[in-house]
mmCIF file of C-alpha atoms in Angstrom:
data_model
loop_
_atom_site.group_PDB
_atom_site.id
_atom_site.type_symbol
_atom_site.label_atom_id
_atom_site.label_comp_id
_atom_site.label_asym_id
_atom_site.label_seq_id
_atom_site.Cartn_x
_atom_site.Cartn_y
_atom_site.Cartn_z
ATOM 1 C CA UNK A 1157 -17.094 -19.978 -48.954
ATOM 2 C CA UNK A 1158 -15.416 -23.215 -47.699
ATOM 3 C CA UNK A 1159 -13.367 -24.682 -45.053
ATOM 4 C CA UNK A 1160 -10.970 -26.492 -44.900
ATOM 5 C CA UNK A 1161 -7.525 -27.753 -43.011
ATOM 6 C CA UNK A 1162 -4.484 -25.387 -43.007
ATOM 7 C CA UNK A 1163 -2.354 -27.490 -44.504
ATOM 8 C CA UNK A 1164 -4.765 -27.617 -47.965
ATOM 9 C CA UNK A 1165 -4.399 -24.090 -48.059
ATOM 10 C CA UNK A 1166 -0.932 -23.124 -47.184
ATOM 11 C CA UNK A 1167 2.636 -23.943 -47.776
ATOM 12 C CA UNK A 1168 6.140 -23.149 -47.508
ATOM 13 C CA UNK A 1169 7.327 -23.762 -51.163
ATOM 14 C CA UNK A 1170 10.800 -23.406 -50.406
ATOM 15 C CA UNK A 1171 10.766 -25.870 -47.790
ATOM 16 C CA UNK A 1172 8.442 -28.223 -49.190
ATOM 17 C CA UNK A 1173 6.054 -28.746 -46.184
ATOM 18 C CA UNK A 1174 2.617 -27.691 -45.896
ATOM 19 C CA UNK A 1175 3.787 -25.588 -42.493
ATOM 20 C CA UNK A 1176 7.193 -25.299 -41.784
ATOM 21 C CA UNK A 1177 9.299 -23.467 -39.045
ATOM 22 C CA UNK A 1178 11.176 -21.121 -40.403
ATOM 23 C CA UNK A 1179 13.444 -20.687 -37.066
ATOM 24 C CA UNK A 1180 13.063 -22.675 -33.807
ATOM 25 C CA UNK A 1181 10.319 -19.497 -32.878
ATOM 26 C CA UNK A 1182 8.661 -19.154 -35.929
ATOM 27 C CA UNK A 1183 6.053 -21.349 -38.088
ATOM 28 C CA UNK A 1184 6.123 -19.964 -41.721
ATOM 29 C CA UNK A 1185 2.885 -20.014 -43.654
ATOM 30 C CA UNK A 1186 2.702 -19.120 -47.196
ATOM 31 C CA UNK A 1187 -0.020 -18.740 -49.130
ATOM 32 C CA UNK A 1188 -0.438 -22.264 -52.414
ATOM 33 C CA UNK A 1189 -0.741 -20.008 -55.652
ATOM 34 C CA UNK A 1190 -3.796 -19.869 -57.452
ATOM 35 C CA UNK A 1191 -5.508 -21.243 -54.514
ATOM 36 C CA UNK A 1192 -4.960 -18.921 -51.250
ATOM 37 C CA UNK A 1193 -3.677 -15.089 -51.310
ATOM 38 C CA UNK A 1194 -0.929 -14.951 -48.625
ATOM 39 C CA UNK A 1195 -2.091 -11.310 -47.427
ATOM 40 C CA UNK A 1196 -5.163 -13.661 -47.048
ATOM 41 C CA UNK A 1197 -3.098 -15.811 -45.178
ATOM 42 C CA UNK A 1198 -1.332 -12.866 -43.047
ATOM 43 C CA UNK A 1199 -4.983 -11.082 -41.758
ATOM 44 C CA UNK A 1200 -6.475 -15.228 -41.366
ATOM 45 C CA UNK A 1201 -3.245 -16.318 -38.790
ATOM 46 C CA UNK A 1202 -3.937 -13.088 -36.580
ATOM 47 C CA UNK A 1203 -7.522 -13.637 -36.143
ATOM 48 C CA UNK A 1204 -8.525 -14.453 -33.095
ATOM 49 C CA UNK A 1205 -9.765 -18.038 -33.206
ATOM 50 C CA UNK A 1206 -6.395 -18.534 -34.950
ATOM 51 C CA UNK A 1207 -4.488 -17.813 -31.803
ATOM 52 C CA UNK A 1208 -6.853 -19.260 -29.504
ATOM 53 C CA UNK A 1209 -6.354 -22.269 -31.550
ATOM 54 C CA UNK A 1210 -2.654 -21.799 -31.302
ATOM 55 C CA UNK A 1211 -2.750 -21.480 -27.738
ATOM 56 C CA UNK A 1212 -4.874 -24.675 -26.729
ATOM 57 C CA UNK A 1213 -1.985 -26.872 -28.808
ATOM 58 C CA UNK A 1214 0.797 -25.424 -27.082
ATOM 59 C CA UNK A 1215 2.896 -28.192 -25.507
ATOM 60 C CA UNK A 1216 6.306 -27.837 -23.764
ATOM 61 C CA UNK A 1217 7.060 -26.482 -19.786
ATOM 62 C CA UNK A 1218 6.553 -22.989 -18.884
ATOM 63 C CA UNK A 1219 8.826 -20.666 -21.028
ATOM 64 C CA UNK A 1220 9.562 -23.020 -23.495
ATOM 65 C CA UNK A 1221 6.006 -23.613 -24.959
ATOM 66 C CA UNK A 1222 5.515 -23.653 -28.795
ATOM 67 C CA UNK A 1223 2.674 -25.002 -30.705
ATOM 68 C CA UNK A 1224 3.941 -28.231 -33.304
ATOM 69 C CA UNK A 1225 3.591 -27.591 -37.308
ATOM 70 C CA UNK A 1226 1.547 -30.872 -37.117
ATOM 71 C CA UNK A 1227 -1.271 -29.121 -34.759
ATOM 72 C CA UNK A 1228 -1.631 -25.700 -36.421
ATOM 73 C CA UNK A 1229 -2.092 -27.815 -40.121
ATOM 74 C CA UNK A 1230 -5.204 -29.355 -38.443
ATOM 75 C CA UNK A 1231 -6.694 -26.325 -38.090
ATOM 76 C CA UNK A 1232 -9.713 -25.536 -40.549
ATOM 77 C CA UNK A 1233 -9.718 -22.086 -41.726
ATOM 78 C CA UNK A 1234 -12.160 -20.504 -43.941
ATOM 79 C CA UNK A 1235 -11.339 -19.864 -47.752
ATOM 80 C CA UNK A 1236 -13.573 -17.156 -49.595
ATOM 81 C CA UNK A 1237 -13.047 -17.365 -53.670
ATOM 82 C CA UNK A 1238 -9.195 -16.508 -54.616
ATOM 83 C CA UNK A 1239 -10.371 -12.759 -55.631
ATOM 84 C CA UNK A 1240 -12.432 -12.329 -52.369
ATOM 85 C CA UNK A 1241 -9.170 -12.901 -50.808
ATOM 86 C CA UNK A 1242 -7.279 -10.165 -51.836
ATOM 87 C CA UNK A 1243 -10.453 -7.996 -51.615
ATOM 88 C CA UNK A 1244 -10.566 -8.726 -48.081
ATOM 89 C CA UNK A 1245 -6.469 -8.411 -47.834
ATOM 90 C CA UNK A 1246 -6.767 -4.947 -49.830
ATOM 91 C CA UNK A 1247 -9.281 -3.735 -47.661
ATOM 92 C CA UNK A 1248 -7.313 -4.649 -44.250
ATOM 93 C CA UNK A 1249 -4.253 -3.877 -45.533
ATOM 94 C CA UNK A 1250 -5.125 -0.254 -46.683
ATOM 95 C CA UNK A 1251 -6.346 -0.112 -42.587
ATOM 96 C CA UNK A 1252 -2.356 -1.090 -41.969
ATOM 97 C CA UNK A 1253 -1.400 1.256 -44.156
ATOM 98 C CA UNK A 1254 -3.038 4.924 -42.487
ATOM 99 C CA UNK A 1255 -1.876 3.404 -39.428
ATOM 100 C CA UNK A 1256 1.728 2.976 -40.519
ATOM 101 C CA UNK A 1257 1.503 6.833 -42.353
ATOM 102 C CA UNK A 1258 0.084 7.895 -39.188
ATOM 103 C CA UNK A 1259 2.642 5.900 -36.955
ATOM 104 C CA UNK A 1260 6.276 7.252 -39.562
ATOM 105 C CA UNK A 1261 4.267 10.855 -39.183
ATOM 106 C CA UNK A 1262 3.943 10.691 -35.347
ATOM 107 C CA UNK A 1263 7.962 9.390 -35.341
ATOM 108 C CA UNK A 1264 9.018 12.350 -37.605
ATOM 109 C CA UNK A 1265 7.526 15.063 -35.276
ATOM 110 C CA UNK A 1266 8.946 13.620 -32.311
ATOM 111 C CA UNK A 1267 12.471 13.860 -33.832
ATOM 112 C CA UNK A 1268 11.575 17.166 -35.109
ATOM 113 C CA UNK A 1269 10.584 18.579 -31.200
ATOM 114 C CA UNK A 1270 13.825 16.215 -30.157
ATOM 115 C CA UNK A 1271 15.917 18.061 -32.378
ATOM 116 C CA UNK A 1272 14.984 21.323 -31.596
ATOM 117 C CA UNK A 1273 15.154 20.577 -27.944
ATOM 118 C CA UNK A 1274 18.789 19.422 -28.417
ATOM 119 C CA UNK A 1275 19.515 22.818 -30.616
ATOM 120 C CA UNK A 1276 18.320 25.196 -27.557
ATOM 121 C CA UNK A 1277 18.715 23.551 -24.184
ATOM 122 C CA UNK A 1278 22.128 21.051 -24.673
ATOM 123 C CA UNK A 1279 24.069 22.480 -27.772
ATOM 124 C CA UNK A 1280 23.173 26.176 -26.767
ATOM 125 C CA UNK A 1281 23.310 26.408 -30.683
ATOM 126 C CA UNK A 1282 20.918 30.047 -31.079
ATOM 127 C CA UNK A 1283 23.317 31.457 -28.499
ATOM 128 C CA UNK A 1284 26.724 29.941 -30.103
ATOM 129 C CA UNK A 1285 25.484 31.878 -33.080
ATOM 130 C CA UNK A 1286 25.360 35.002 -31.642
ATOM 131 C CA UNK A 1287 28.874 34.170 -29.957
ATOM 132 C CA UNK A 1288 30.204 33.599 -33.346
ATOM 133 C CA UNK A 1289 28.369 36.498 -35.614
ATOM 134 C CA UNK A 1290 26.284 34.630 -36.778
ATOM 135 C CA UNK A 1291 22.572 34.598 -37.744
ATOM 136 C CA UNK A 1292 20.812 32.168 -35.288
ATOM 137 C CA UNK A 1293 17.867 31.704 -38.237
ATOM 138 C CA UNK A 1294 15.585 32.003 -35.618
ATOM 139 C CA UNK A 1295 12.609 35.600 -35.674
ATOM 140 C CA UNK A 1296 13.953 38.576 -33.849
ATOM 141 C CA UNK A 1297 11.782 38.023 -31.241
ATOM 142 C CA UNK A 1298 12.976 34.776 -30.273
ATOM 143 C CA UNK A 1299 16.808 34.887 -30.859
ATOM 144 C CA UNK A 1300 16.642 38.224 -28.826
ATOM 145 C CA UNK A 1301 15.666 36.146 -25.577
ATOM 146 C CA UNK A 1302 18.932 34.163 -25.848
ATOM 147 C CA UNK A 1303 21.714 35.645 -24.386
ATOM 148 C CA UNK A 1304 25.461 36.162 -26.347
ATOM 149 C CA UNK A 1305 27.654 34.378 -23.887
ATOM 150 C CA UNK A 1306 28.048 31.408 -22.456
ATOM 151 C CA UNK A 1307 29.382 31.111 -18.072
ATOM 152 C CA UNK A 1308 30.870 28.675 -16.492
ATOM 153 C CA UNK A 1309 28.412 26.423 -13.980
ATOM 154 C CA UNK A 1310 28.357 23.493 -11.808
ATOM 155 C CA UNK A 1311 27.503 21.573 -14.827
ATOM 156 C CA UNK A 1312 30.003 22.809 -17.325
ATOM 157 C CA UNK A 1313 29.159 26.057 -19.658
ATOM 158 C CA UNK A 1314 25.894 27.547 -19.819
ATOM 159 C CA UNK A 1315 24.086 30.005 -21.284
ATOM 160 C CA UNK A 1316 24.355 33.742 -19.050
ATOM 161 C CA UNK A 1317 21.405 34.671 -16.764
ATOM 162 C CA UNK A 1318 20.182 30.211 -17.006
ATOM 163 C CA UNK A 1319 20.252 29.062 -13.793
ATOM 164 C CA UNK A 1320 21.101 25.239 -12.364
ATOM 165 C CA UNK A 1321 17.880 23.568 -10.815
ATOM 166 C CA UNK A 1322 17.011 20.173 -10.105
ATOM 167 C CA UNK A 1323 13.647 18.742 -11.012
ATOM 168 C CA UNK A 1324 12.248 19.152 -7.225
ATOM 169 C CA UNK A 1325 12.845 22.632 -7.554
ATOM 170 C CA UNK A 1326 10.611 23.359 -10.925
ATOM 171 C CA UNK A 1327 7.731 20.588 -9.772
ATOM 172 C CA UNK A 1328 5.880 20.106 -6.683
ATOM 173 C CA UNK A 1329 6.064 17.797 -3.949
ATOM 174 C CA UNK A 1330 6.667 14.388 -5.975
ATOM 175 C CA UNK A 1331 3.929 11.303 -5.508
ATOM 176 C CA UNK A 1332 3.979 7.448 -5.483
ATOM 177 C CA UNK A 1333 1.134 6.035 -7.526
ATOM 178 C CA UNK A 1334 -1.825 3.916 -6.901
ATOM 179 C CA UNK A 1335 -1.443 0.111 -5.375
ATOM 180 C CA UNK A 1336 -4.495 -2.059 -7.726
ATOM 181 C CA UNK A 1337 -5.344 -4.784 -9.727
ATOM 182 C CA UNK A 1338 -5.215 -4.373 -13.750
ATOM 183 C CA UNK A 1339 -8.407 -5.198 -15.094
ATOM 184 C CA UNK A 1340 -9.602 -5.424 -18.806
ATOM 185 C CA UNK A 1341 -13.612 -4.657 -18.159
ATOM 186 C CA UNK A 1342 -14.258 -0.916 -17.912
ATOM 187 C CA UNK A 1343 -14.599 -1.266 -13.656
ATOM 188 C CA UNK A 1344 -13.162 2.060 -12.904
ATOM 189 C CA UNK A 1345 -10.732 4.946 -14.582
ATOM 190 C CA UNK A 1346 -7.190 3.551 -16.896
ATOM 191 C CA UNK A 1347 -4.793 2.450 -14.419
ATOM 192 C CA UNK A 1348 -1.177 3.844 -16.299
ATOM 193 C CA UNK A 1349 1.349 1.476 -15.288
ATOM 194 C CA UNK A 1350 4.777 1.459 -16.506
ATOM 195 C CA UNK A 1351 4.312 -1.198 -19.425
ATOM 196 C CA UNK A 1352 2.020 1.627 -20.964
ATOM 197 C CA UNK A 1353 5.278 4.320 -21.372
ATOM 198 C CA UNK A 1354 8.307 2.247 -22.070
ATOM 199 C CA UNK A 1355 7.571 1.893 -25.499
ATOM 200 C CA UNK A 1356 6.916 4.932 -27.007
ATOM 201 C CA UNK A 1357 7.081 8.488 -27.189
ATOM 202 C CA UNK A 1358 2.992 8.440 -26.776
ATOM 203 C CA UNK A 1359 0.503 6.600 -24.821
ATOM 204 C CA UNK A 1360 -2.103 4.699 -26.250
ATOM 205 C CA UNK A 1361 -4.550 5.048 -24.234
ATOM 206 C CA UNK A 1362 -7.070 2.253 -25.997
ATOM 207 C CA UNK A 1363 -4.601 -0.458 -24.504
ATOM 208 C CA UNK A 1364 -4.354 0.748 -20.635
ATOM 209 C CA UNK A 1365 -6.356 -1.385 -18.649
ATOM 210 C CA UNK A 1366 -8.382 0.272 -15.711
ATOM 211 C CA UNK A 1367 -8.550 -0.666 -12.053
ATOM 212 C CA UNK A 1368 -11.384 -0.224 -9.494
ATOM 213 C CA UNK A 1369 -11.098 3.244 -7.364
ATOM 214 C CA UNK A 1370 -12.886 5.104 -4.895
ATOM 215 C CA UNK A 1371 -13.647 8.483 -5.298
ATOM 216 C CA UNK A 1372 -11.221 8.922 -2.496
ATOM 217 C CA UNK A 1373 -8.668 7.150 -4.601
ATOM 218 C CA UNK A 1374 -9.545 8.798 -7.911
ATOM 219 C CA UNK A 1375 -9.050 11.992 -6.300
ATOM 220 C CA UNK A 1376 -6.296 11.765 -4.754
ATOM 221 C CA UNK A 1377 -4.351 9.709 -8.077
ATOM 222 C CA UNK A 1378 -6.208 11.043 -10.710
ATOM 223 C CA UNK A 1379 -4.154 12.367 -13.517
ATOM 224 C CA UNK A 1380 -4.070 16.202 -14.957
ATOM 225 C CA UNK A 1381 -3.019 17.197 -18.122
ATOM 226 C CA UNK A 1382 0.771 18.053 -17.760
ATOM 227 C CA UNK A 1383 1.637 15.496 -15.131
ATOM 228 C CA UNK A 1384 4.767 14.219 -15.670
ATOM 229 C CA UNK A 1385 5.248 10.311 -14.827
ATOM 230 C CA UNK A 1386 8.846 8.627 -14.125
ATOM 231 C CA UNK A 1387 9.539 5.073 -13.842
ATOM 232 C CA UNK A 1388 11.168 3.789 -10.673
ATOM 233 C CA UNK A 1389 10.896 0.478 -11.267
ATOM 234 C CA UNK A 1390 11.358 -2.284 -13.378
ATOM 235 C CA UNK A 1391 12.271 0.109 -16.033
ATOM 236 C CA UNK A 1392 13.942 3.314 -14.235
ATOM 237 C CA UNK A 1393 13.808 6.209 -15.051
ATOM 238 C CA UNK A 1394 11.639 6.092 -18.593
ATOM 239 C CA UNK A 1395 9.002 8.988 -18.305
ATOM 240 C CA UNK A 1396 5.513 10.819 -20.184
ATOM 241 C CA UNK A 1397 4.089 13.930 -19.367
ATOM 242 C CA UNK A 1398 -0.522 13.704 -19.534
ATOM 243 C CA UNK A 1399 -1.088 15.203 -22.993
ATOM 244 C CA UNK A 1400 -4.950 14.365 -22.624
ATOM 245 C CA UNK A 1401 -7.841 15.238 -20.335
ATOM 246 C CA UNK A 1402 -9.398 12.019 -19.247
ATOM 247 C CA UNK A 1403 -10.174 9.640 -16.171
ATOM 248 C CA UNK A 1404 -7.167 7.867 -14.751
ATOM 249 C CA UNK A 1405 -5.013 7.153 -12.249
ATOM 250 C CA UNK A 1406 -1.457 5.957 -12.101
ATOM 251 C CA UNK A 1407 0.363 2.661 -10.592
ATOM 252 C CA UNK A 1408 2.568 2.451 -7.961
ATOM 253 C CA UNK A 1409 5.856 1.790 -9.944
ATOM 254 C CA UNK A 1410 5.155 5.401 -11.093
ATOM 255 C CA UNK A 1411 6.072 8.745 -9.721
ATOM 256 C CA UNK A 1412 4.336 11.926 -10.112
ATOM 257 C CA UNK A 1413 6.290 15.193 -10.834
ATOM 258 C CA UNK A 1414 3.642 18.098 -11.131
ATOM 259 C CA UNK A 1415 5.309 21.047 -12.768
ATOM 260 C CA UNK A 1416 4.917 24.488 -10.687
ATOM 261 C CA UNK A 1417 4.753 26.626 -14.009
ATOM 262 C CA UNK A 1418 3.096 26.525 -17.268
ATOM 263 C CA UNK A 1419 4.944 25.340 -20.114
ATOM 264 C CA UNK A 1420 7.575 23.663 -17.867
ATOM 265 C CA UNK A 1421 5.688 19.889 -18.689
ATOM 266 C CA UNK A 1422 6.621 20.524 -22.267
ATOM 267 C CA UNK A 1423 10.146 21.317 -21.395
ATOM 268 C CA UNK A 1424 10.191 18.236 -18.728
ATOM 269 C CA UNK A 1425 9.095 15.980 -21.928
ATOM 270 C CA UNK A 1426 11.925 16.190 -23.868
ATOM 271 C CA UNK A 1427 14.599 16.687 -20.616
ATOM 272 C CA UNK A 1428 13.706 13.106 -19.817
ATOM 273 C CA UNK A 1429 14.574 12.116 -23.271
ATOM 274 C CA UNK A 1430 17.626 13.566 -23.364
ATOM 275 C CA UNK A 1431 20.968 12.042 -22.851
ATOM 276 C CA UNK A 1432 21.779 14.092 -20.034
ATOM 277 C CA UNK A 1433 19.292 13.018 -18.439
ATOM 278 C CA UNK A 1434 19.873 9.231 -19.158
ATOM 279 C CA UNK A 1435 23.419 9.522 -17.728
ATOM 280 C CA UNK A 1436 21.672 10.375 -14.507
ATOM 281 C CA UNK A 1437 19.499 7.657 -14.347
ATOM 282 C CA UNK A 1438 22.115 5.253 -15.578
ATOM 283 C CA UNK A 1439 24.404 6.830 -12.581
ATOM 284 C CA UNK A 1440 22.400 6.795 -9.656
ATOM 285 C CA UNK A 1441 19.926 4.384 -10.168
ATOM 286 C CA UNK A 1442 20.273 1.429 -7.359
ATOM 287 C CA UNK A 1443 20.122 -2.285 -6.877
ATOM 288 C CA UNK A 1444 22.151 -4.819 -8.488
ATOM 289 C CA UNK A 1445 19.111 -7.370 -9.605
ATOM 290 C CA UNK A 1446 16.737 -5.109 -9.985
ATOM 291 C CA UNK A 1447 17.518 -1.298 -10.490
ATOM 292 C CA UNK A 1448 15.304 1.349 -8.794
ATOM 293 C CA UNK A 1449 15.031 5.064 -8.185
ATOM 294 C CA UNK A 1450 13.178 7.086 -6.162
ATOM 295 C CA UNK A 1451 11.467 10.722 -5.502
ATOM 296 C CA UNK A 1452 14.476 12.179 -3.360
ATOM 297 C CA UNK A 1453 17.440 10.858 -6.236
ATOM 298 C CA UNK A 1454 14.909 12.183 -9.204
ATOM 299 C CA UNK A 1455 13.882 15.495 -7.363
ATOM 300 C CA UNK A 1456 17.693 16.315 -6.963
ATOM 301 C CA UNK A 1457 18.504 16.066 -10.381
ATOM 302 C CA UNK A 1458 20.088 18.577 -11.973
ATOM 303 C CA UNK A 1459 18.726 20.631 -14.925
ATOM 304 C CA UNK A 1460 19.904 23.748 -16.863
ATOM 305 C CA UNK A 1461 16.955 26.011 -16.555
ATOM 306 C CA UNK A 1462 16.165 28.633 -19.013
ATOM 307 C CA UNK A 1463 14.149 31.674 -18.377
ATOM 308 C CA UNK A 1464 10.127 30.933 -18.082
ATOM 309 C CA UNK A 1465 10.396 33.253 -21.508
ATOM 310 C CA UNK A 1466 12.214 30.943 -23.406
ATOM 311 C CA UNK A 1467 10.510 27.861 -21.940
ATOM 312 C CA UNK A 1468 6.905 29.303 -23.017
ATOM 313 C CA UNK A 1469 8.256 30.044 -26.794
ATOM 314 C CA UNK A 1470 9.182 26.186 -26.658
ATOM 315 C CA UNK A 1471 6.169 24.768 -25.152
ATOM 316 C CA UNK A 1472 4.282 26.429 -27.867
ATOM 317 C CA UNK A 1473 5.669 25.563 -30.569
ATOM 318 C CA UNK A 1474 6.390 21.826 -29.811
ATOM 319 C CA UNK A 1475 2.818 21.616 -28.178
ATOM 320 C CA UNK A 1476 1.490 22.116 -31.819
ATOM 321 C CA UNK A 1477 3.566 19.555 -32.856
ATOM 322 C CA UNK A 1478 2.690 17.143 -29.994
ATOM 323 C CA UNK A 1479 -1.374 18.188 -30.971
ATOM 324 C CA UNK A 1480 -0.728 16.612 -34.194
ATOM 325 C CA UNK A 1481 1.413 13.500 -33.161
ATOM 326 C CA UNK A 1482 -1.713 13.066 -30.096
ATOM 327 C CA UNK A 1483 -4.601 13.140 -32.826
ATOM 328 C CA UNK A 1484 -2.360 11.250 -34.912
ATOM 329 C CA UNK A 1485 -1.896 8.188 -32.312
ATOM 330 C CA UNK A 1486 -5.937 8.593 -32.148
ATOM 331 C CA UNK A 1487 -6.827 8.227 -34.982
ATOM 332 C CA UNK A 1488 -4.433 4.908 -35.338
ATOM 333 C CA UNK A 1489 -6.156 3.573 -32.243
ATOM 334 C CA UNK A 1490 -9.526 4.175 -34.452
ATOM 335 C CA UNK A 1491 -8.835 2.733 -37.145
ATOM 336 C CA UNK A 1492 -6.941 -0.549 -35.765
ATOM 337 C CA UNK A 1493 -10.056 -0.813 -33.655
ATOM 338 C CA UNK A 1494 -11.947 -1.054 -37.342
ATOM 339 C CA UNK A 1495 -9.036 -3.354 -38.942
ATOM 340 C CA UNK A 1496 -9.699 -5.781 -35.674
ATOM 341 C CA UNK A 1497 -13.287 -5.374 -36.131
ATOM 342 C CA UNK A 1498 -13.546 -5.919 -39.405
ATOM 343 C CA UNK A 1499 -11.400 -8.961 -39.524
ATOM 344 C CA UNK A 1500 -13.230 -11.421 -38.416
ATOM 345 C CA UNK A 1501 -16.394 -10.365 -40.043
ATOM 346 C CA UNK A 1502 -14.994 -10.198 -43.441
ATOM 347 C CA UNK A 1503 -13.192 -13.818 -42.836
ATOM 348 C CA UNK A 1504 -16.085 -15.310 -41.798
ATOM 349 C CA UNK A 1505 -18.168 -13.971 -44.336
ATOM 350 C CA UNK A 1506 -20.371 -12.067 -42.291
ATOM 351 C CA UNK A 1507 -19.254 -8.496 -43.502
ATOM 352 C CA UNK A 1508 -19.015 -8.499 -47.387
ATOM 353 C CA UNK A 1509 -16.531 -6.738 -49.073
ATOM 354 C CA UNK A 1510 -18.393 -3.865 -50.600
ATOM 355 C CA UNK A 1511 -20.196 -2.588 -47.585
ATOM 356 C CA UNK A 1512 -16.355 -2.730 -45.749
ATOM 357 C CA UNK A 1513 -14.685 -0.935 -48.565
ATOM 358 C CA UNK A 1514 -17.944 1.972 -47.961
ATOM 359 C CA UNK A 1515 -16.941 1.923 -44.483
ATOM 360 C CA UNK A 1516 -13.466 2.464 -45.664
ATOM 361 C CA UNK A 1517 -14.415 5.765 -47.431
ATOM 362 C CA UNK A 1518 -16.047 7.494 -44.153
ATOM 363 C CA UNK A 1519 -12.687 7.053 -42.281
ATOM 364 C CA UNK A 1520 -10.509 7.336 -45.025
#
C-alpha cells in the first residue's frame, strides 16, 4: 500500500480540477479511473483522520467556516491496489446496506402502526363500517368492542360509550427532567435530551451521551419502560415513549408523562404523532422567539379515549410491531459500530480483507 496526496488520487472529471466544489458547501471528490475506486473514495473522506484533517484547515469566522479545495488536496491518503479498493468498498458498503434494509424496514412498520392508529382512534373507520353495513375486516372479537354509532362531543363526533380526557387525566403527576452536563465518557447513566427524539420515530440509544448522577438523582429521574417524554423546549411538543429497560435519566427540556394504565404508553405513542395532536401544540404553544410548553398546557390536552379494552387490543398488536422496529434499530447500531470499526483498519491496512469479509458472515 502507498500514500500519497489527494489530489493524485482524486478528481472531478467534469470540472477538470483535482478537488472541486461542487456548491459553495460542498467539495466533490471523485474517484481517477483505473487508479482509485470512488466507493474507495466515499468510506476514505469519512474516516476519521479525514475530518480531523478537514477540521484543522478550516478558515473563515464562526458560522461561515469551510475548509479550501487547495488544503484538503494536500492531504495524503492511503491507496491499497485498485482491486483492494473495491474489496474494502464491497465489504463496507454491504455494512450500509443491512443498515439501510434495517432502517426502510423500521420506517415501514411505523407507518403500518401509524396507519392503523389513524383507522381506529381519528377516522373511527371499524365503527363507520358497522354504521354503514359493512364488514369492518377486523376478527369478531375485536370489531365487537367497537360500538355502531357515533355521538356528538366537545370535540366533534365520537365513537358511543369513548369518553373526552386530557393527557393529565390518563398519566400521573407530570415531571421536569434532570439539570446536567452531556458527557461522552461512560461517567454515569444516558442523559436523553431532546436532540435524541426529534429525529426519529426511535431512539438510538448508542448516540445519547450520559451525565454524572447520584443515586439520589438516578432515582428520582431514572427512566421506566413506558415513560412517555414531551419536548417543551427548543422543539415543542415532539415526544417518545421508553421502549427499553436500561439506565438513564432525562434532561430538563423534557417532561415526563407516566401513564396510569397498561397499554395506555402504546396508545400515547402514536397520539403524539398524530395531527390532532400537532394542532394543539402548534395552538397553544408560547413565546414569540422561542416557543415553549409546559406540564399544565400538555396535561390539559384533550384526547378521545377509548375503552381500556380497545386500548389493550392496540397496544398488543403494535407492541409486536414496535419489538421488531426496536431490535431492528439495534441491530443497525451494531453493525454501524462494525462499519466504523472496521474502517479505519481496513484503510490503513491493518485489517485485511478476508478476515473482514469472515467477520461479515457472523453478523450477516
Amino acid at each position: 500500500m502507498e500514500n500519497g496526496k489527494i489530489a493524485r488520487y482524486y478528481a472531478n472529471s467534469d470540472l477538470g480540477g483535482d478537488v472541486a466544489h461542487g456548491s459553495t458547501e460542498f467539495i466533490v471528490v471523485r474517484g481517477r479511473p483505473g487508479v482509485t475506486d470512488s466507493e474507495y473514495a466515499f468510506y476514505v473522506a469519512r474516516s476519521d483522520f479525514v475530518r480531523e484533517y478537514a477540521i484543522g484547515q478550516m478558515t473563515g469566522t464562526s458560522g461561515r467556516q469551510r475548509v479550501s479545495t487547495d488544503a484538503l488536496a494536500e492531504l495524503d491518503v492511503p491507496l491499497p491496489p485498485f482491486p483492494e479498493q473495491r474489496a474494502i468498498a464491497h465489504v463496507l458498503g454491504t455494512l450500509d446496506d443491512r443498515i439501510e434494509v434495517n432502517r426502510r424496514m423500521s420506517a415501514t412498520l411505523e407507518q403500518i402502526a401509524r396507519a392503523l392508529f389513524k383507522s381506529w382512534f381519528i377516522d373511527f373507520d371499524p365503527v363507520r363500517a358497522k354504521m354503514a353495513g359493512r364488514d369492518t375486516g377486523l376478527p369478531r372479537d375485536i370489531a365487537d368492542l367497537f360500538p355502531g354509532r357515533l355521538v356528538d362531543s366537545e370535540l366533534g363526533e365520537i365513537p358511543e360509550g369513548w369518553k373526552v380526557r386530557t393527557l393529565g387525566d390518563l398519566c400521573h403527576k407530570p415531571q421536569y427532567g434532570f439539570t446536567a452536563s452531556a458527557q461522552d465518557e461512560p461517567v454515569g447513566p444516558r442523559f436523553l435530551r431532546i436532540t435524541d427524539i426529534n429525529k426519529e420515530s426511535w431512539v438510538s440509544w448508542s448516540r445519547v451521551p450520559y451525565c454524572r448522577a447520584s443515586d439520589e438523582e438516578f432515582s428520582k429521574y431514572r427512566l421506566n419502560r413506558g415513560d412517555v417524554l414531551i419536548a417543551r423546549m427548543a422543539d415543542p411538543g415532539h415526544g417518545v415513549v421508553v421502549e427499553e429497560d436500561l439506565e438513564a435519566v432525562f434532561a430538563s427540556y423534557l417532561i415526563r408523562f407516566r401513564p396510569i394504565a397498561s397499554g395506555t404508553g402504546r396508545f400515547l405513542q402514536y397520539w403524539l404523532r398524530s395531527d390532532a395532536y400537532w394542532h394543539l401544540v402548534r395552538g397553544r404553544a408560547t413565546g414569540t422567539t422561542r416557543r415553549s410548553l409546559n406540564a399544565k398546557v400538555l396535561s390539559r390536552f384533550p384526547i378521545v379515549a377509548p375503552p381500556t379494552a380497545i386500548v389493550c387490543v392496540f397496544a398488543g398488536v403494535v407492541g409486536l410491531w414496535r419489538d421488531r422496529l426496536v431490535a431492528n434499530v439495534g441491530e443497525m447500531e451494531t453493525l454501524a459500530v462494525l462499519r466504523d470499526t472496521l474502517l479505519p483498519k481496513l484503510i490503513s491496512g491493518e485489517i485485511r480483507v478476508p478476515d473482514a469479509e469472515r467477520v461479515l458472515e457472523s453478523v450477516t
